[in-house]
Amino acid sequence: MERKVNLKDVARDAEVSLSTASHALNGTAPLTIEVRERVLDSAKRLGYLDRRRKKATIAALHVLLLAIPHDAAPESDLNLVSWTILNGLRRECERRGIRIVPYVSSGRRIDGAEVRQIAISERADGIVVLNDDQPELIRSLASADMPVVIVNGEDPAMLVDTVTPENRFGARLGIEHLLALGHRRILHLTWKGRTTIQRRYDGFSDAYFAAQLPVPKDMIIEAEGYEPRHGEAAINALLHRDPTLKGATAVFCAADNLALGCLKALADRDIRVPDAISVLGFDDIVPGEFSRPPLSTVSVPTDRLGAAALALIEQRLIANDPQRPAHRLELGCHLVLRGSIAPPR
């Protein structure tokens, strides 16, 4: 068996004493920058830091309660974002030997009191909530005597930790690209979702403000929901009222599901994408790669949200500080350009 690297190996590699290596890694004594960096470089290169982090993780977190709204639980094409998040969390828990206790709400909303009761009975070390950030739930869980992280949601009151994609920045990134191509009349197809969806409208507006252009508030179209059929229905209704789509040369959809419905509605009317109009999505789900044309989108690191949530729980467990303020962690997004965007004619 391969021998595990220990602190003596780090000290020997960095050419310092054992006590100096310990002080450098634990920050317990003043050292020169050169010595500290040399010790840290050896610890990283030999794998000592990663082993110590994993050891601390295993010691701190054994059981995780995962609370999910019932509409996010079914595995289907409509829930690809939720299931990518869940699979990423499951893989990370398996890798770290963390047992997941699943809780699926009976209604559309998660019952905070019920979640707390199950967490206590299962001796959970922390709670992760997916896709539900209602203030009542957050207030209820904030009183639990264990770390709580909301994934893919926000807490404006900052009572609990949250992890979410940088929705506002991602939307701004997409609109800035469309503006750079020459688009000015950009239709924003959205729905009355949670705060995270509102942030995508904020990013839409930010891009216009940054370009010193008026925000086209008359170009906001609300669908009944986030499913492709809702996007298709909203575009068809607008085409019925105005075949020019209010003069739009591009459509920015607040979710790929809406964008897929938009593409279908345009294809049914023989409106060519991107020759006649460009379409940009948000999420980067797999069906977008195979749409006609392939969907350009803002890619969200959904598979990384679960690991980020675990890291926040671990930090809170290790810190053991009741006064530690709530953390809001946002993961960056990036553009994926395929075939649905072109400069306006």
PDB file of C-alpha atoms in Angstrom, residues 19 21 39 57 84 92 115 122 145 190 197 199 219 233 237 241 245 247 249 256 301 314 316:
ATOM      1  CA  SER A  19       7.384  23.127  13.874  1.00  0.00           C
ATOM      2  CA  ALA A  21       5.743  23.566   8.723  1.00  0.00           C
ATOM      3  CA  VAL A  39       5.506  25.128   2.823  1.00  0.00           C
ATOM      4  CA  THR A  57     -14.912  16.885   5.942  1.00  0.00           C
ATOM      5  CA  THR A  84     -28.510  17.972 -12.561  1.00  0.00           C
ATOM      6  CA  GLU A  92     -20.306  14.448  -3.952  1.00  0.00           C
ATOM      7  CA  VAL A 115     -38.112  19.215   8.055  1.00  0.00           C
ATOM      8  CA  GLU A 122     -32.280  11.298  11.800  1.00  0.00           C
ATOM      9  CA  ASP A 145     -29.802  24.080  15.717  1.00  0.00           C
ATOM     10  CA  THR A 190     -39.979  35.122 -18.797  1.00  0.00           C
ATOM     11  CA  ILE A 197     -35.858  34.472 -12.231  1.00  0.00           C
ATOM     12  CA  ARG A 199     -32.566  38.435 -11.208  1.00  0.00           C
ATOM     13  CA  MET A 219     -40.531  43.995 -24.751  1.00  0.00           C
ATOM     14  CA  ALA A 233     -48.105  29.550 -26.201  1.00  0.00           C
ATOM     15  CA  ALA A 237     -50.205  34.656 -28.672  1.00  0.00           C
ATOM     16  CA  ARG A 241     -51.470  40.081 -31.969  1.00  0.00           C
ATOM     17  CA  LEU A 245     -43.089  40.359 -32.539  1.00  0.00           C
ATOM     18  CA  GLY A 247     -40.107  44.518 -34.115  1.00  0.00           C
ATOM     19  CA  THR A 249     -34.633  40.939 -33.796  1.00  0.00           C
ATOM     20  CA  ASP A 256     -33.996  26.937 -21.972  1.00  0.00           C
ATOM     21  CA  PRO A 301     -22.870  25.393 -13.268  1.00  0.00           C
ATOM     22  CA  GLU A 314     -18.708  22.082   6.534  1.00  0.00           C
ATOM     23  CA  ARG A 316     -20.171  26.313   9.586  1.00  0.00           C
TER      24      ARG A 316
END
